[in-house]
Structure formats: structure tokens, C-alpha cells
């Protein structure tokens, strides 16, 4: 079962611009995570935001979470060509004893130099 | 740093063959996962294991089985490969209480 849906499916911006990706989910969560995947490679964890948090920062990344709307956004500021990748949100259910993540379909970000 | 390795980056098999995909992690993680990734469908969980010899079905277990004989190794088995199992297979591991998953580089499997 798919929990997260990312929007947009694809995004193309110029280097230096900000990139915003959105994620919507369906059920209650313990936390929401964002991952990045370079073409043909595994996923790398970027940031985790808990259900009782509204905003979190890590370097050029800013994540917001609105549990009333069941949505999250990932903002990458001052984008670089190296940020070109697919970005996925993933959720963990409350009391998720098995740490099972449910992934969305991803946003493909292309940063043009 | 946590390291998760997968036995092959690319694999080509014929329909009906038995296929083994191996995943090894070096950080003594209890939980391990197998996903497949297809365009437009994101990552879908096939099986996971939260301890040696323990396994649970994910969302799409049909046509797959798994083996976890040692804590560091989690194997995905395609008993009789079919063309609709052509996909990217990703392994991940996580330690209990921490909910960030560490992924291997993936195995791209083509079944002819």
C-alpha cells in the first residue's frame, strides 16, 4: 500500500534557485522522512521530522510537516547541479515496532547549471 | 559509517531460473528489508526481517522468499524468475529504536 504521494512528479530549475517538493500521506504517522536517490543508486537518508514537530532544518534543507493536512514539504535552497536526483518521502506509522517505512513515488529534480 | 552491500549491481537471468540476491550489512542491525523499485510506483516492500530466522511479508511478497540465517545477511530468492520481476531491488537495514534506514546500492535485475 502506498502512503506518500509526491508533487510534482518532476521539477526542473536553474542552479541557484530554490526547489520545493511536497508529500501527502493518508494515515497517522510517527515520523516522516525524506530520502534522496541519485540515478541508479540506493537511497540516502536526508532528514527526519517527528509528528510533534512542525519544521526542521539541515544545511540547505528545510522540511515542514502539517499533520492536520497530512502533508510535508522539502525545500532545497540555493540549488546546485549536484542536487539533481529523485527525492522520496517515507512515513513510519505510530508504534511502528518493525520500523517499516512506506515510500511515496518520488519527485525527480533536475538542476540545470 | 554504516555499510550495506548487495552482491550484484546488474544481473541478467532467464525465465524460470532461481535467482538469489544477497545483502550484507556491517553494523549489527536487527532489521533488514527488501524493496523493489519500478518507475511510477516508487519503492514497494517485499519482505522484511527483524531478527535472525524471522521474516514478515511486505506489500508484494508473491513470487519471492527470503532467508536470514545470520544477522548480517538477508537474502531474497526468486524461486522461478518471471519477466514481471525485472526491476531494481534495494536492500536496507536499520537498528532497533532508530528509524532511519540505510540502503545498499541496488541490484538491477533483468529477466529475459
Tab-separated table of C-alpha atoms in Angstrom:
chain	number	residue	atom	x	y	z
A	1	UNK	CA	0.000	0.000	0.000
A	2	UNK	CA	1.369	3.389	-0.951
A	3	UNK	CA	1.311	6.045	1.723
A	4	UNK	CA	3.061	9.056	0.277
A	5	UNK	CA	2.381	10.881	-2.920
A	6	UNK	CA	4.932	13.401	-4.049
A	7	UNK	CA	4.170	16.505	-6.017
A	8	UNK	CA	5.364	17.450	-8.552
A	9	UNK	CA	6.480	14.248	-10.227
A	10	UNK	CA	9.273	16.141	-11.938
A	11	UNK	CA	10.830	19.553	-11.413
A	12	UNK	CA	13.424	21.418	-13.465
A	13	UNK	CA	15.099	24.539	-12.123
A	14	UNK	CA	18.219	26.632	-12.660
A	15	UNK	CA	21.206	26.444	-10.384
A	16	UNK	CA	20.823	28.867	-7.501
A	17	UNK	CA	17.031	28.688	-7.417
A	18	UNK	CA	15.061	27.056	-4.622
A	19	UNK	CA	13.308	23.733	-5.144
A	20	UNK	CA	10.149	22.775	-3.266
A	21	UNK	CA	8.689	19.291	-3.225
A	22	UNK	CA	5.513	18.232	-1.493
A	23	UNK	CA	4.388	14.964	0.001
A	24	UNK	CA	0.911	13.925	1.085
A	25	UNK	CA	0.111	10.845	3.106
A	26	UNK	CA	-3.016	9.041	4.188
A	27	UNK	CA	-2.785	7.736	7.750
A	28	UNK	CA	-1.372	8.812	11.097
A	29	UNK	CA	2.382	8.797	11.384
A	30	UNK	CA	5.101	8.615	13.994
A	31	UNK	CA	7.549	10.427	11.763
A	32	UNK	CA	8.158	11.371	8.154
A	33	UNK	CA	11.495	11.092	6.398
A	34	UNK	CA	12.966	12.374	3.180
A	35	UNK	CA	15.441	10.378	1.116
A	36	UNK	CA	17.460	11.178	-1.956
A	37	UNK	CA	18.395	8.805	-4.747
A	38	UNK	CA	20.969	9.506	-7.394
A	39	UNK	CA	20.330	7.822	-10.720
A	40	UNK	CA	20.726	4.058	-10.499
A	41	UNK	CA	21.872	4.101	-6.872
A	42	UNK	CA	20.485	3.365	-3.420
A	43	UNK	CA	18.623	5.839	-1.249
A	44	UNK	CA	20.322	8.146	1.200
A	45	UNK	CA	18.551	9.491	4.243
A	46	UNK	CA	18.306	13.306	4.334
A	47	UNK	CA	16.147	14.339	7.255
A	48	UNK	CA	13.544	13.025	9.706
A	49	UNK	CA	10.725	15.058	11.204
A	50	UNK	CA	8.612	13.695	14.052
A	51	UNK	CA	4.858	14.049	14.210
A	52	UNK	CA	5.097	16.620	17.015
A	53	UNK	CA	7.489	18.826	15.047
A	54	UNK	CA	6.427	21.438	12.513
A	55	UNK	CA	9.694	22.443	10.922
A	56	UNK	CA	13.239	21.174	10.757
A	57	UNK	CA	16.420	22.417	9.111
A	58	UNK	CA	19.567	20.692	7.971
A	59	UNK	CA	22.041	22.747	5.960
A	60	UNK	CA	20.254	23.876	2.787
A	61	UNK	CA	17.275	21.638	3.550
A	62	UNK	CA	14.102	22.769	5.254
A	63	UNK	CA	11.279	20.362	5.977
A	64	UNK	CA	7.819	21.271	7.197
A	65	UNK	CA	5.101	18.972	8.453
A	66	UNK	CA	1.396	19.704	8.735
A	67	UNK	CA	-0.266	16.723	10.397
A	68	UNK	CA	-3.730	18.295	10.095
A	69	UNK	CA	-3.348	18.286	6.323
A	70	UNK	CA	-1.256	15.120	6.289
A	71	UNK	CA	1.373	16.809	4.194
A	72	UNK	CA	5.049	17.692	4.238
A	73	UNK	CA	7.296	19.812	2.088
A	74	UNK	CA	11.008	19.687	1.370
A	75	UNK	CA	12.724	22.919	0.393
A	76	UNK	CA	16.236	22.898	-1.040
A	77	UNK	CA	17.679	26.395	-1.083
A	78	UNK	CA	20.334	27.685	-3.475
A	79	UNK	CA	20.239	24.511	-5.516
A	80	UNK	CA	23.301	23.075	-7.202
A	81	UNK	CA	23.695	20.797	-10.197
A	82	UNK	CA	24.770	18.081	-7.755
A	83	UNK	CA	21.287	18.196	-6.182
A	84	UNK	CA	19.915	16.550	-9.314
A	85	UNK	CA	18.303	13.352	-8.041
A	86	UNK	CA	14.999	11.765	-7.116
A	87	UNK	CA	13.566	12.674	-3.745
A	88	UNK	CA	11.234	10.422	-1.775
A	89	UNK	CA	9.196	10.926	1.327
A	90	UNK	CA	8.563	7.970	3.605
A	91	UNK	CA	6.398	7.560	6.675
A	92	UNK	CA	6.538	5.410	9.774
A	93	UNK	CA	3.268	4.505	11.435
A	94	UNK	CA	2.724	5.233	15.151
A	95	UNK	CA	4.066	2.490	17.382
A	96	UNK	CA	5.744	1.033	14.330
A	97	UNK	CA	7.589	-1.720	16.084
A	98	UNK	CA	9.161	-3.034	12.932
A	99	UNK	CA	10.366	0.368	11.710
A	100	UNK	CA	8.594	-0.240	8.459
A	101	UNK	CA	8.757	2.672	6.035
A	102	UNK	CA	6.145	3.376	3.399
A	103	UNK	CA	7.516	5.312	0.468
A	104	UNK	CA	5.952	7.703	-1.960
A	105	UNK	CA	6.513	7.682	-5.685
A	106	UNK	CA	9.166	10.387	-5.681
A	107	UNK	CA	9.953	13.725	-7.301
A	108	UNK	CA	12.632	13.864	-9.970
A	109	UNK	CA	14.595	17.081	-9.580
A	110	UNK	CA	16.820	18.361	-12.373
A	111	UNK	CA	19.034	21.343	-11.612
A	112	UNK	CA	20.379	22.959	-14.750
A	113	UNK	CA	23.863	24.503	-14.461
B	1	UNK	CA	29.789	4.598	8.614
B	2	UNK	CA	27.122	2.005	8.050
B	3	UNK	CA	27.729	-0.070	5.001
B	4	UNK	CA	25.108	-2.109	3.205
B	5	UNK	CA	26.334	-4.110	0.247
B	6	UNK	CA	24.480	-6.086	-2.370
B	7	UNK	CA	26.037	-8.986	-4.211
B	8	UNK	CA	25.493	-7.701	-7.740
B	9	UNK	CA	24.847	-4.324	-9.364
B	10	UNK	CA	23.448	-5.854	-12.539
B	11	UNK	CA	22.026	-9.302	-13.155
B	12	UNK	CA	20.520	-10.947	-16.235
B	13	UNK	CA	18.536	-14.159	-15.806
B	14	UNK	CA	16.219	-16.289	-17.867
B	15	UNK	CA	12.567	-17.001	-17.146
B	16	UNK	CA	12.214	-19.932	-14.767
B	17	UNK	CA	15.658	-19.594	-13.226
B	18	UNK	CA	16.112	-19.463	-9.470
B	19	UNK	CA	17.687	-16.168	-8.500
B	20	UNK	CA	19.466	-15.240	-5.279
B	21	UNK	CA	20.056	-11.633	-4.277
B	22	UNK	CA	22.330	-11.175	-1.312
B	23	UNK	CA	22.506	-8.260	1.089
B	24	UNK	CA	25.071	-7.786	3.833
B	25	UNK	CA	25.271	-5.059	6.471
B	26	UNK	CA	28.209	-4.482	8.768
B	27	UNK	CA	26.589	-2.617	11.660
B	28	UNK	CA	24.844	-5.381	13.597
B	29	UNK	CA	21.389	-4.079	12.640
B	30	UNK	CA	18.413	-6.126	13.718
B	31	UNK	CA	16.019	-5.134	10.970
B	32	UNK	CA	16.566	-5.701	7.272
B	33	UNK	CA	14.320	-5.021	4.301
B	34	UNK	CA	13.956	-5.877	0.629
B	35	UNK	CA	12.205	-3.461	-1.722
B	36	UNK	CA	11.656	-3.353	-5.405
B	37	UNK	CA	11.545	-0.082	-7.265
B	38	UNK	CA	9.677	0.458	-10.510
B	39	UNK	CA	9.044	3.668	-12.462
B	40	UNK	CA	5.917	5.428	-11.298
B	41	UNK	CA	5.412	3.027	-8.386
B	42	UNK	CA	8.126	4.135	-6.011
B	43	UNK	CA	9.545	1.614	-3.557
B	44	UNK	CA	7.419	-1.329	-2.543
B	45	UNK	CA	8.272	-3.571	0.372
B	46	UNK	CA	8.668	-7.244	-0.492
B	47	UNK	CA	9.794	-8.801	2.804
B	48	UNK	CA	11.463	-7.718	5.991
B	49	UNK	CA	13.178	-9.398	8.882
B	50	UNK	CA	13.531	-8.131	12.442
B	51	UNK	CA	15.786	-10.900	13.690
B	52	UNK	CA	17.700	-13.978	12.619
B	53	UNK	CA	15.359	-16.590	11.144
B	54	UNK	CA	12.430	-14.205	11.473
B	55	UNK	CA	10.650	-12.801	8.449
B	56	UNK	CA	7.466	-10.995	7.622
B	57	UNK	CA	5.707	-10.354	4.361
B	58	UNK	CA	5.631	-6.870	2.995
B	59	UNK	CA	3.190	-5.497	0.474
B	60	UNK	CA	4.191	-7.623	-2.539
B	61	UNK	CA	5.655	-10.961	-1.363
B	62	UNK	CA	4.209	-13.107	-4.145
B	63	UNK	CA	6.874	-14.862	-6.157
B	64	UNK	CA	9.579	-14.154	-3.581
B	65	UNK	CA	11.001	-15.763	-0.492
B	66	UNK	CA	13.740	-14.688	1.920
B	67	UNK	CA	16.329	-16.190	4.197
B	68	UNK	CA	18.029	-14.741	7.264
B	69	UNK	CA	20.384	-17.316	8.725
B	70	UNK	CA	22.857	-14.762	10.064
B	71	UNK	CA	22.208	-11.320	11.460
B	72	UNK	CA	24.304	-9.528	8.873
B	73	UNK	CA	22.907	-11.278	5.806
B	74	UNK	CA	19.435	-11.124	4.268
B	75	UNK	CA	18.796	-12.987	1.027
B	76	UNK	CA	15.973	-12.507	-1.428
B	77	UNK	CA	15.064	-15.522	-3.534
B	78	UNK	CA	13.077	-15.604	-6.729
B	79	UNK	CA	12.013	-19.242	-6.903
B	80	UNK	CA	11.187	-19.121	-10.617
B	81	UNK	CA	12.003	-15.798	-12.179
B	82	UNK	CA	9.443	-14.188	-14.435
B	83	UNK	CA	9.696	-11.191	-16.747
B	84	UNK	CA	7.476	-9.109	-14.463
B	85	UNK	CA	10.170	-9.394	-11.813
B	86	UNK	CA	12.504	-7.273	-13.916
B	87	UNK	CA	13.176	-4.389	-11.573
B	88	UNK	CA	15.605	-2.562	-9.325
B	89	UNK	CA	15.964	-4.367	-5.983
B	90	UNK	CA	17.057	-2.426	-2.936
B	91	UNK	CA	18.104	-3.776	0.421
B	92	UNK	CA	18.054	-1.701	3.600
B	93	UNK	CA	18.873	-2.154	7.260
B	94	UNK	CA	18.084	-0.331	10.471
B	95	UNK	CA	18.859	-0.708	14.130
B	96	UNK	CA	16.072	-1.001	16.665
B	97	UNK	CA	14.879	2.281	18.103
B	98	UNK	CA	16.364	4.301	15.260
B	99	UNK	CA	14.086	4.668	12.322
B	100	UNK	CA	16.407	5.783	9.581
B	101	UNK	CA	17.080	3.117	7.002
B	102	UNK	CA	20.449	2.584	5.349
B	103	UNK	CA	20.280	1.384	1.782
B	104	UNK	CA	22.522	-0.702	-0.396
B	105	UNK	CA	23.402	0.443	-3.934
B	106	UNK	CA	20.720	-1.714	-5.542
B	107	UNK	CA	20.656	-4.645	-7.948
B	108	UNK	CA	19.155	-4.087	-11.351
B	109	UNK	CA	17.671	-7.409	-12.438
B	110	UNK	CA	16.619	-8.167	-15.985
B	111	UNK	CA	14.631	-11.351	-16.585
B	112	UNK	CA	14.502	-12.430	-20.212
